[in-house]
Coordinates of N, CA and C in Angstrom, one line a residue:
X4 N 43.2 -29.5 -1.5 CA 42.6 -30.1 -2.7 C 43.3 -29.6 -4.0
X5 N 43.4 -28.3 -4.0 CA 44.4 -28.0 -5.3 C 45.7 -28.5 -5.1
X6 N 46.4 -28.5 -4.1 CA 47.6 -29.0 -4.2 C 47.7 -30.7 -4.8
X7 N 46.8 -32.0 -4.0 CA 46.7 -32.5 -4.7 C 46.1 -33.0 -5.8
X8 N 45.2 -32.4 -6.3 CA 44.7 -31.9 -7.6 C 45.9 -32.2 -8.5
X9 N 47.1 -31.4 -8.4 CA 47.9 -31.5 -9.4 C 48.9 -33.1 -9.6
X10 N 48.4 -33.8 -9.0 CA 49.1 -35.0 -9.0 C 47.9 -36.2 -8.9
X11 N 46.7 -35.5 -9.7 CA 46.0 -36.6 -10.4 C 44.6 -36.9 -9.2
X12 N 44.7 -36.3 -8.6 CA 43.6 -36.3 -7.5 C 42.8 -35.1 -7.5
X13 N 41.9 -35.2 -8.8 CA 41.5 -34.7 -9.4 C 39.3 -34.3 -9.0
X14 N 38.8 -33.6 -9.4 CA 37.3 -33.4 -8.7 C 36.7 -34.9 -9.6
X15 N 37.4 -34.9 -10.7 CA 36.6 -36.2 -11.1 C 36.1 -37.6 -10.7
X16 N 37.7 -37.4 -9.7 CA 37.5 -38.8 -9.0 C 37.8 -38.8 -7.5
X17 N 36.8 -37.8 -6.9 CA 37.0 -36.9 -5.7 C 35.6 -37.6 -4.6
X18 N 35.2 -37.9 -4.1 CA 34.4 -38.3 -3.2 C 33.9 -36.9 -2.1
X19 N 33.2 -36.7 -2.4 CA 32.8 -35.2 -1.5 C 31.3 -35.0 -1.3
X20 N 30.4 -34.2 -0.5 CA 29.5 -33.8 -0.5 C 28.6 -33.6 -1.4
X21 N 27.2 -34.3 -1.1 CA 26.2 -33.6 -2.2 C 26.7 -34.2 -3.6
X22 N 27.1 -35.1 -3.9 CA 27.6 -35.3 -5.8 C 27.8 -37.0 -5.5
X23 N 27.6 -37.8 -6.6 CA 27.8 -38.8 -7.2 C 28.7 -39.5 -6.6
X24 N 28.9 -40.5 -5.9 CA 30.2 -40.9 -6.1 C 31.2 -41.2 -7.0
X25 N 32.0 -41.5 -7.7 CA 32.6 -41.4 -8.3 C 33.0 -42.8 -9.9
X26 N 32.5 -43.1 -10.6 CA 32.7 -44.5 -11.0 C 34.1 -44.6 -11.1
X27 N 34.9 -44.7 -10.3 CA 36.3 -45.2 -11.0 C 36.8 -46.3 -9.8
X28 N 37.8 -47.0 -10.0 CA 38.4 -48.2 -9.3 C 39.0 -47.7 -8.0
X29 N 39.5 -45.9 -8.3 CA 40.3 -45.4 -7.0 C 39.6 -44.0 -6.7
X30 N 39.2 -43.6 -6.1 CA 39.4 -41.8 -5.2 C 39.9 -41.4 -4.0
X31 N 39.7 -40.5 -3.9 CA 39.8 -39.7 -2.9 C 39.2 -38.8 -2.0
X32 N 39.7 -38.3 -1.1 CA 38.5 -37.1 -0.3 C 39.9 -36.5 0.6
X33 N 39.3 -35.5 1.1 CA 40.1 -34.6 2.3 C 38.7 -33.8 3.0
X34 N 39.4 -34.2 4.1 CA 38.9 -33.7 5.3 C 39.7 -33.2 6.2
X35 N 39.3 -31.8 6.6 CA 40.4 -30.9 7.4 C 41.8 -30.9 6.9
X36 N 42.4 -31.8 8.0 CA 43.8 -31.8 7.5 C 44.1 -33.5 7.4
X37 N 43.5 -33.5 6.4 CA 43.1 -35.5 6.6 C 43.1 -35.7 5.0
X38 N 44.1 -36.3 3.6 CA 44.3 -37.0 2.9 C 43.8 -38.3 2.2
X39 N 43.0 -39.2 2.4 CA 42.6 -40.5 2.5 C 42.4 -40.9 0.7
X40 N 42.8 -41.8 0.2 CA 42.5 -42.4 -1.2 C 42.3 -44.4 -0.9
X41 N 41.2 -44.3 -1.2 CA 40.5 -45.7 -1.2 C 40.3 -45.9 -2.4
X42 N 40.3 -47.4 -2.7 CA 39.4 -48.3 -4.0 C 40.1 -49.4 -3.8
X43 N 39.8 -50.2 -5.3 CA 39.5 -51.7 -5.4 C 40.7 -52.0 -6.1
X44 N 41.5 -51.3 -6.6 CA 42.7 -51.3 -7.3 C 44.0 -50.7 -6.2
X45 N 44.5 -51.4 -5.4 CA 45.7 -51.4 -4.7 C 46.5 -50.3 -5.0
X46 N 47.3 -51.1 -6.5 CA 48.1 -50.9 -7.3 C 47.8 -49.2 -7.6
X47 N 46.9 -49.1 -7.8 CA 46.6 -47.6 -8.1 C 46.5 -46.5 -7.1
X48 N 45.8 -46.9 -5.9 CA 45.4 -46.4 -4.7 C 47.0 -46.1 -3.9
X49 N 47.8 -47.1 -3.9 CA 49.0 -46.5 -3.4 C 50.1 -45.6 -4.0
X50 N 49.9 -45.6 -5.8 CA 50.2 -44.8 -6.6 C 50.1 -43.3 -6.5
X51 N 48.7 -43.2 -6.4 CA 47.9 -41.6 -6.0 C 47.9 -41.5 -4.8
X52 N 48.5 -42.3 -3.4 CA 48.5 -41.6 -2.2 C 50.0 -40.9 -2.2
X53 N 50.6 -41.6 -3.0 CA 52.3 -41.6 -3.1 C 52.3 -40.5 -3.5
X54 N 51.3 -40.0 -4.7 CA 51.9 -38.8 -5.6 C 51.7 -37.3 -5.2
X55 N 50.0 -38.0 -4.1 CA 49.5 -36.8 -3.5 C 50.3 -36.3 -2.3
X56 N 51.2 -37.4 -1.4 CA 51.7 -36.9 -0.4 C 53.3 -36.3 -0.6
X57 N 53.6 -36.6 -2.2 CA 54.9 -35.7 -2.5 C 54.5 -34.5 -3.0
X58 N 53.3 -33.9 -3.1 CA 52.9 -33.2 -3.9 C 52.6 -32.2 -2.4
X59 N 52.2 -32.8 -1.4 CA 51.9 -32.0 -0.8 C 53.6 -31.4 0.5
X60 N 54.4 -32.2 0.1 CA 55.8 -31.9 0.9 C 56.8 -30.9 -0.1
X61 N 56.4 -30.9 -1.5 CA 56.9 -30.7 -2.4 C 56.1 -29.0 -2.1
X62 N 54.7 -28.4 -1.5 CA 54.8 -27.5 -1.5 C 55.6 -27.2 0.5
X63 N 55.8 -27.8 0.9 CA 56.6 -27.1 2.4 C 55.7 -27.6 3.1
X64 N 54.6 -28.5 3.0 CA 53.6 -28.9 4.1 C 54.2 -30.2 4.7
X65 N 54.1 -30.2 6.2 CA 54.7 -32.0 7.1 C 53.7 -32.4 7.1
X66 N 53.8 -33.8 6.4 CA 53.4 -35.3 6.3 C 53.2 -36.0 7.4
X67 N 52.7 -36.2 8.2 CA 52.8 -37.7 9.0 C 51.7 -38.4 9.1
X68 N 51.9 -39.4 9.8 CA 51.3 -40.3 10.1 C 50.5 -40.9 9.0
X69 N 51.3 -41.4 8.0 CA 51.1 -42.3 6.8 C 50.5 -43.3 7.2
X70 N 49.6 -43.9 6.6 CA 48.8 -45.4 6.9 C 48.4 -46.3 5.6
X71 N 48.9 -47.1 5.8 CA 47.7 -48.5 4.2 C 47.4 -49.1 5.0
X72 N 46.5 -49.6 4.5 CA 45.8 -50.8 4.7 C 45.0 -51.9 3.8
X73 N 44.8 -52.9 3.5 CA 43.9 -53.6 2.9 C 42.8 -54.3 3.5
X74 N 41.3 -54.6 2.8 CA 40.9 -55.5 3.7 C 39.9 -54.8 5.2
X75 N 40.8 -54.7 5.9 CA 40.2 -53.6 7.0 C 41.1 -52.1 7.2
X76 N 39.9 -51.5 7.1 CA 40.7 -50.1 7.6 C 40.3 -49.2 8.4
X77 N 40.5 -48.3 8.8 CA 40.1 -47.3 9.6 C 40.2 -46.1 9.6
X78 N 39.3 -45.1 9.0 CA 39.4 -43.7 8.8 C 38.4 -42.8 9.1
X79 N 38.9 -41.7 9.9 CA 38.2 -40.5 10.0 C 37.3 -41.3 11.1
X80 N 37.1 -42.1 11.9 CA 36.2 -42.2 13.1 C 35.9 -43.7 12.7
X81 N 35.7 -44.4 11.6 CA 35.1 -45.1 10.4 C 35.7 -46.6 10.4
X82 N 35.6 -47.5 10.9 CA 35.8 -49.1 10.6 C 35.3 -49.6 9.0
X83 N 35.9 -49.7 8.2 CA 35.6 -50.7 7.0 C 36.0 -51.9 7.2
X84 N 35.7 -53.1 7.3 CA 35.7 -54.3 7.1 C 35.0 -55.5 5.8
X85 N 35.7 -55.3 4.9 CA 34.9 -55.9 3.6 C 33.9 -54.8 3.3
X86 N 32.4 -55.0 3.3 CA 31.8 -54.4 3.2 C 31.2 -54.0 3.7
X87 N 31.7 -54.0 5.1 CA 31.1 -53.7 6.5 C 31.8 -52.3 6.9
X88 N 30.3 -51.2 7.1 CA 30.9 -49.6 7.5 C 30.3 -49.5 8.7
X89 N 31.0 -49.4 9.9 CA 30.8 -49.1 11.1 C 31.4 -47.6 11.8
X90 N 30.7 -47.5 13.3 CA 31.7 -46.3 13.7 C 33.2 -47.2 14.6
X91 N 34.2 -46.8 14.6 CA 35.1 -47.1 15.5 C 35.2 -47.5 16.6
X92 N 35.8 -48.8 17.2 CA 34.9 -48.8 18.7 C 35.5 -47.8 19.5
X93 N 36.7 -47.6 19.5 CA 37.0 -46.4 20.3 C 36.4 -45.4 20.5
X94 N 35.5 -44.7 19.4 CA 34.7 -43.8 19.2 C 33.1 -44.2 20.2
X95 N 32.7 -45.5 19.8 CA 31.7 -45.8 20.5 C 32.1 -46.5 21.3
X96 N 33.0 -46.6 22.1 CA 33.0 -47.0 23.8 C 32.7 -45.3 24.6
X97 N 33.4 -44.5 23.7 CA 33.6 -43.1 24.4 C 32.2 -42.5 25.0
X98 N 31.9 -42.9 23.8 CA 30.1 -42.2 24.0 C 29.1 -42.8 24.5
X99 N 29.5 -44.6 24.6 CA 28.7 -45.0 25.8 C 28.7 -44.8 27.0
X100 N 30.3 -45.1 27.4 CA 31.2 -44.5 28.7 C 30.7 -42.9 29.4
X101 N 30.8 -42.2 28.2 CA 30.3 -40.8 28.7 C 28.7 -41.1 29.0
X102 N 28.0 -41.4 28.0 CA 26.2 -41.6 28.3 C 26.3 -42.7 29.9
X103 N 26.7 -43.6 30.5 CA 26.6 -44.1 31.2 C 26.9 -43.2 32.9
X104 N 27.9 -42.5 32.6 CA 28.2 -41.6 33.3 C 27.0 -40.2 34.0
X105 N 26.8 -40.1 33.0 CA 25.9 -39.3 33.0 C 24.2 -39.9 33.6
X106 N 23.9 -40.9 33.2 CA 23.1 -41.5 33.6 C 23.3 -42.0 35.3
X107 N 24.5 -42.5 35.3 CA 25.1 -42.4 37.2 C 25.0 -40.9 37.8
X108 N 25.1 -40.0 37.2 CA 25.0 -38.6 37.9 C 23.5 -38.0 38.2
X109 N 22.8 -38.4 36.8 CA 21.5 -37.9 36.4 C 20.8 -36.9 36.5
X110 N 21.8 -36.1 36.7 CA 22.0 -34.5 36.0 C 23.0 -34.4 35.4
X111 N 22.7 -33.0 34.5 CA 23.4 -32.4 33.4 C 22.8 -31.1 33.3
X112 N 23.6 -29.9 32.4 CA 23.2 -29.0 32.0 C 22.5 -29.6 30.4
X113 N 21.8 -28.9 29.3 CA 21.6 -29.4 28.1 C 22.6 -28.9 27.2
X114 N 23.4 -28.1 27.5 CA 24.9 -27.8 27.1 C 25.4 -29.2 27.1
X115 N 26.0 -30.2 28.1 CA 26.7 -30.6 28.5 C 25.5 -31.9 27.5
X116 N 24.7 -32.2 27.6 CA 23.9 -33.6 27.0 C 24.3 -33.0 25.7
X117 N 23.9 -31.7 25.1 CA 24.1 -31.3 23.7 C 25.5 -32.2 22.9
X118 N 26.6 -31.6 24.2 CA 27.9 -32.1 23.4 C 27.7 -33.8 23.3
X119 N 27.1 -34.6 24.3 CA 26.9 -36.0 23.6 C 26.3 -36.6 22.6
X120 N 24.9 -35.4 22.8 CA 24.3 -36.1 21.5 C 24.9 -36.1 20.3
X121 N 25.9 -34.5 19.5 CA 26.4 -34.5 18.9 C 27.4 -35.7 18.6
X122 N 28.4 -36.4 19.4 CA 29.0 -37.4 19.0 C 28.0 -38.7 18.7
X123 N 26.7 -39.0 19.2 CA 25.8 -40.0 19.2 C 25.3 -39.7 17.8
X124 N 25.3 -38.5 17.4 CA 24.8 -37.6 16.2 C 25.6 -38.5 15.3
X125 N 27.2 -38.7 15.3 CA 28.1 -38.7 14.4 C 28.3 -40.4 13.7
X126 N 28.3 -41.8 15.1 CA 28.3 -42.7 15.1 C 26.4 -42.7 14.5
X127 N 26.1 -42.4 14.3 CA 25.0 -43.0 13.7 C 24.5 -42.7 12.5
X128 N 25.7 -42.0 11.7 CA 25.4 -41.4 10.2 C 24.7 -42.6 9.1
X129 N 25.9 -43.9 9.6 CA 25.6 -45.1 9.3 C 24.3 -45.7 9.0
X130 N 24.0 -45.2 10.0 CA 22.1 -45.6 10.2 C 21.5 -44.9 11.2
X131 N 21.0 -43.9 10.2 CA 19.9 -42.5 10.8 C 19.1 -43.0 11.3
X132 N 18.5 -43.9 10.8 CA 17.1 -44.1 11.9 C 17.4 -44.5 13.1
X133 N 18.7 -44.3 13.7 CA 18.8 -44.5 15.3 C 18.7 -43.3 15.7
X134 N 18.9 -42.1 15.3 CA 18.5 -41.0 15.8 C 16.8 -40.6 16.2
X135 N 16.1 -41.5 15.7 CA 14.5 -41.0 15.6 C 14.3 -41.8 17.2
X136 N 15.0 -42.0 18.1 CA 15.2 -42.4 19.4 C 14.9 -41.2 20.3
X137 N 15.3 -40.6 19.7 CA 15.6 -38.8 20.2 C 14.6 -38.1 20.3
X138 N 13.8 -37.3 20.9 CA 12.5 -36.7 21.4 C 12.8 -35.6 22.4
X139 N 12.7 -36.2 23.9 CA 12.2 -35.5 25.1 C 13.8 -34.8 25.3
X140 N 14.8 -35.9 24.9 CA 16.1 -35.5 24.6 C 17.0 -33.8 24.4
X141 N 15.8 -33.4 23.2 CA 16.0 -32.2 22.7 C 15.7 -31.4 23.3
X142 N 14.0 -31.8 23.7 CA 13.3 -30.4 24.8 C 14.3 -29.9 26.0
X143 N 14.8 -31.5 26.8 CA 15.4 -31.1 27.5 C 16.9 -30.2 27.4
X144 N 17.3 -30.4 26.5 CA 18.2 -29.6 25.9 C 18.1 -27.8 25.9
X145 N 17.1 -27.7 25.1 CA 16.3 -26.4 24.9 C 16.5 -25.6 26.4
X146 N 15.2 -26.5 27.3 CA 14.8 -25.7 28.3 C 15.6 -25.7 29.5
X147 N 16.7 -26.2 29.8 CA 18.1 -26.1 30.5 C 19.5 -25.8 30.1
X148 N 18.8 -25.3 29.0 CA 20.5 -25.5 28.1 C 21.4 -24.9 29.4
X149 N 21.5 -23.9 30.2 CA 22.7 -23.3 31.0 C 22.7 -23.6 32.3
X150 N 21.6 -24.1 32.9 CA 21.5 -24.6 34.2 C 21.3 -26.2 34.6
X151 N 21.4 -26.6 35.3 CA 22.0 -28.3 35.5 C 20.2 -28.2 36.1
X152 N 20.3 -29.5 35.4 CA 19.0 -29.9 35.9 C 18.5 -31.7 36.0
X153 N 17.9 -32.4 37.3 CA 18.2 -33.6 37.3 C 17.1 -34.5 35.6
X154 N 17.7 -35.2 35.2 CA 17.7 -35.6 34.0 C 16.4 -35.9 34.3
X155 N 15.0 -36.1 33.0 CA 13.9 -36.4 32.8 C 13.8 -37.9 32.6
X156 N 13.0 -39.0 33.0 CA 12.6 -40.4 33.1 C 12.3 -40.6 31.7
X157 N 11.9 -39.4 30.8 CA 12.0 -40.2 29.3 C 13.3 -39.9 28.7
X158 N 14.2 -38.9 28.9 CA 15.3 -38.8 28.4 C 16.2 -40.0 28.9
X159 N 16.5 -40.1 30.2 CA 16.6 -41.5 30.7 C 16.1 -42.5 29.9
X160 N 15.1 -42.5 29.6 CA 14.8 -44.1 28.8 C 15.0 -43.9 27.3
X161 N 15.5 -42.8 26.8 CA 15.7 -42.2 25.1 C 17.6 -42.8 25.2
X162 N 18.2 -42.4 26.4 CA 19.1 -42.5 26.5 C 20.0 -44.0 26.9
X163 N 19.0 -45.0 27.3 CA 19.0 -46.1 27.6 C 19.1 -46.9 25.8
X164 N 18.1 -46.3 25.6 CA 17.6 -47.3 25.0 C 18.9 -47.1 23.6
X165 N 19.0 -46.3 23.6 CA 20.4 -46.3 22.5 C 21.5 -46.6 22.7
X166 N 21.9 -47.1 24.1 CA 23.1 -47.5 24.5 C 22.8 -49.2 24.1
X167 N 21.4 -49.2 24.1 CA 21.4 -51.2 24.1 C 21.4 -50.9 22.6
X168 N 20.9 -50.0 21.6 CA 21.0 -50.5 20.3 C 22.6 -50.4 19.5
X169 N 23.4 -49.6 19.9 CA 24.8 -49.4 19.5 C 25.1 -50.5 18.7
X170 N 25.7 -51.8 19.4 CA 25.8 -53.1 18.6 C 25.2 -53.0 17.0
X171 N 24.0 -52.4 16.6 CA 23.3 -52.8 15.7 C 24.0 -51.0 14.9
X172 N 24.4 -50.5 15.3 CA 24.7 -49.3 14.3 C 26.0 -49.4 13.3
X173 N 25.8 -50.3 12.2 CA 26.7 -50.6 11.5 C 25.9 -50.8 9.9
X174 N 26.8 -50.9 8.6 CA 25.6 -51.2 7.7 C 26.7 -51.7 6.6
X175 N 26.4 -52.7 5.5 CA 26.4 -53.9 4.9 C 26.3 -52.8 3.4
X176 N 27.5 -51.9 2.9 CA 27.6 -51.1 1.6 C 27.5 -52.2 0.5
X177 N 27.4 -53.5 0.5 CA 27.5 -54.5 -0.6 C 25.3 -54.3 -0.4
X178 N 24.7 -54.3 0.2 CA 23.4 -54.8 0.4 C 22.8 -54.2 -0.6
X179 N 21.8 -55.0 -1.4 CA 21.2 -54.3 -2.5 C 19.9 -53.5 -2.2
X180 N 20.0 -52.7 -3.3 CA 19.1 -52.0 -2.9 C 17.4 -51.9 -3.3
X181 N 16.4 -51.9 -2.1 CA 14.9 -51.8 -2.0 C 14.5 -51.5 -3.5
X182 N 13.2 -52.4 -3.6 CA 12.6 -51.8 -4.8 C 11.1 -51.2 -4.0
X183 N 11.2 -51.3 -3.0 CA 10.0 -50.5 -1.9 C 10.8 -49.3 -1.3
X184 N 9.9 -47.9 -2.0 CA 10.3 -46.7 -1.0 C 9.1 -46.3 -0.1
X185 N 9.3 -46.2 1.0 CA 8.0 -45.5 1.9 C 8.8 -44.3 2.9
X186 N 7.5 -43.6 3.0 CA 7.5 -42.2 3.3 C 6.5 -42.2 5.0
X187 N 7.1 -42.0 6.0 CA 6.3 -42.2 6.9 C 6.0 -40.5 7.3
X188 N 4.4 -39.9 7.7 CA 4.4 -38.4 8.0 C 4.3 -38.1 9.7
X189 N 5.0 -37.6 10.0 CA 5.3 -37.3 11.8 C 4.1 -36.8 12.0
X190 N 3.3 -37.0 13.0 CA 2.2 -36.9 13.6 C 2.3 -37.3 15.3
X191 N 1.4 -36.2 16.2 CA 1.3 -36.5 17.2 C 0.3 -37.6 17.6
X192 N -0.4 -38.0 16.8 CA -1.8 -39.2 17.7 C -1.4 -40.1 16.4
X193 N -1.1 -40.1 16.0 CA -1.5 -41.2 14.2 C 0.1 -41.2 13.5
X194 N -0.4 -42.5 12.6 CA 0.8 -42.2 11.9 C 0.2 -43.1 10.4
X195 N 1.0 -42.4 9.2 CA 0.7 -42.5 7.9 C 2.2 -42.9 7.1
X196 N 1.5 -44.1 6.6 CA 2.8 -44.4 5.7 C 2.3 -44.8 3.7
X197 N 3.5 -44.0 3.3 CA 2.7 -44.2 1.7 C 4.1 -44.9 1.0
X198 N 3.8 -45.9 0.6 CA 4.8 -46.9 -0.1 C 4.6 -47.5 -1.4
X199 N 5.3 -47.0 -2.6 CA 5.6 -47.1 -3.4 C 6.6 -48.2 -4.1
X200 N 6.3 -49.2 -5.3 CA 7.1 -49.5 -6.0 C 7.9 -49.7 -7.2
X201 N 9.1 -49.4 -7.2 CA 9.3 -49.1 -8.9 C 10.1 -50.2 -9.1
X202 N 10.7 -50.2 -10.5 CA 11.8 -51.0 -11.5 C 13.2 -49.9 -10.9
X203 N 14.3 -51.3 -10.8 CA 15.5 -50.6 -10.4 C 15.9 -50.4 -11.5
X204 N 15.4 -51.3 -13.1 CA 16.2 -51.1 -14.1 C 15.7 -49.7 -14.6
X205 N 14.8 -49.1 -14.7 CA 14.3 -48.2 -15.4 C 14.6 -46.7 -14.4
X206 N 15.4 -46.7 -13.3 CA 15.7 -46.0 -12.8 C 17.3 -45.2 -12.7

């Protein structure tokens, strides 16, 4: 980040954790050892990738695996298409592939489910509320974590049932947004929802 910092890829127009996005036509972000500058301005976006990645050869660091794209792209796990943000199908063939597998064996340690759910964790950042799928999932996790044990009939159906919703884990960044917020409270026998509405202008 400081290195390209000095070639205009700056915190101002930096895409990161916890903060604002950024209002400008172009930014940026880094992840690990990962580079990426997106926006709506080409012309600009290939400017600041150009400047960031001589900035970063210019300290002794190797470059590879350069990419543009327009239109559709693909980064960090991530399908963009227009305004369409998906996970990668590669990514989600892997994790069905693996869930199906595991389902044919129907045992596992909760070590070994743990590591799936984490990637099931990851393709569904898109749209959280596929994770509220997840329940008996966990327990079983917990109470096997080191010894193999034949898989439970509701983790089985926790785990079904999110292989048929996958298709739907994608989301529409143009969609505008609710002037209804509701708050639903976790309860074992009941459930309470309190929904609220405001002015988007006055917000």
């Amino acid at each position: 980040q400081r290195i390209v910092g000095s070639a205009g890829a700056t915190i101002g127009n930096c895409l990161h954790d916890k903060a604002v996005a950024p209002a400008t036509d172009v930014f940026h972000l880094e992840y690990v050892d990962n580079f990426v500058v997106i926006g709506t301005n080409g012309t600009a976006v290939d400017a600041l990738a150009t400047r960031g990645v001589q900035a970063l050869r210019d300290k002794g660091l190797v470059v590879h695996e350069e990419e543009s794209s327009s239109g559709s792209i693909k980064v960090l796990g991530w399908e963009f298409d227009g305004t369409v943000m998906k996970p990668s199908a590669t990514r989600v063939w892997r994790v069905r592939l693996a869930i199906c597998r595991l389902l044919q064996t129907g045992r596992a340690t909760g070590k070994q489910l743990e590591k799936i759910l984490g990637h099931v964790t990851f393709i569904s950042l898109g749209r959280r509320e596929a994770l509220s799928i997840f329940g008996d999932t966990y327990t079983f996790i917990r109470r096997h974590y080191w010894g193999p044990h034949r898989l439970w009939k509701s983790v089985v159906r926790e785990l079904r049932i999110f292989c048929g919703i996958i298709p739907l884990i994608w989301r529409d960044l143009a969609a505008p947004w609710s002037t209804h917020v509701q708050a639903v409270d976790a309860s074992e026998w009941g459930l309470g929802v309190a929904s609220a509405e405001f002015n988007l202008d006055e917000v």
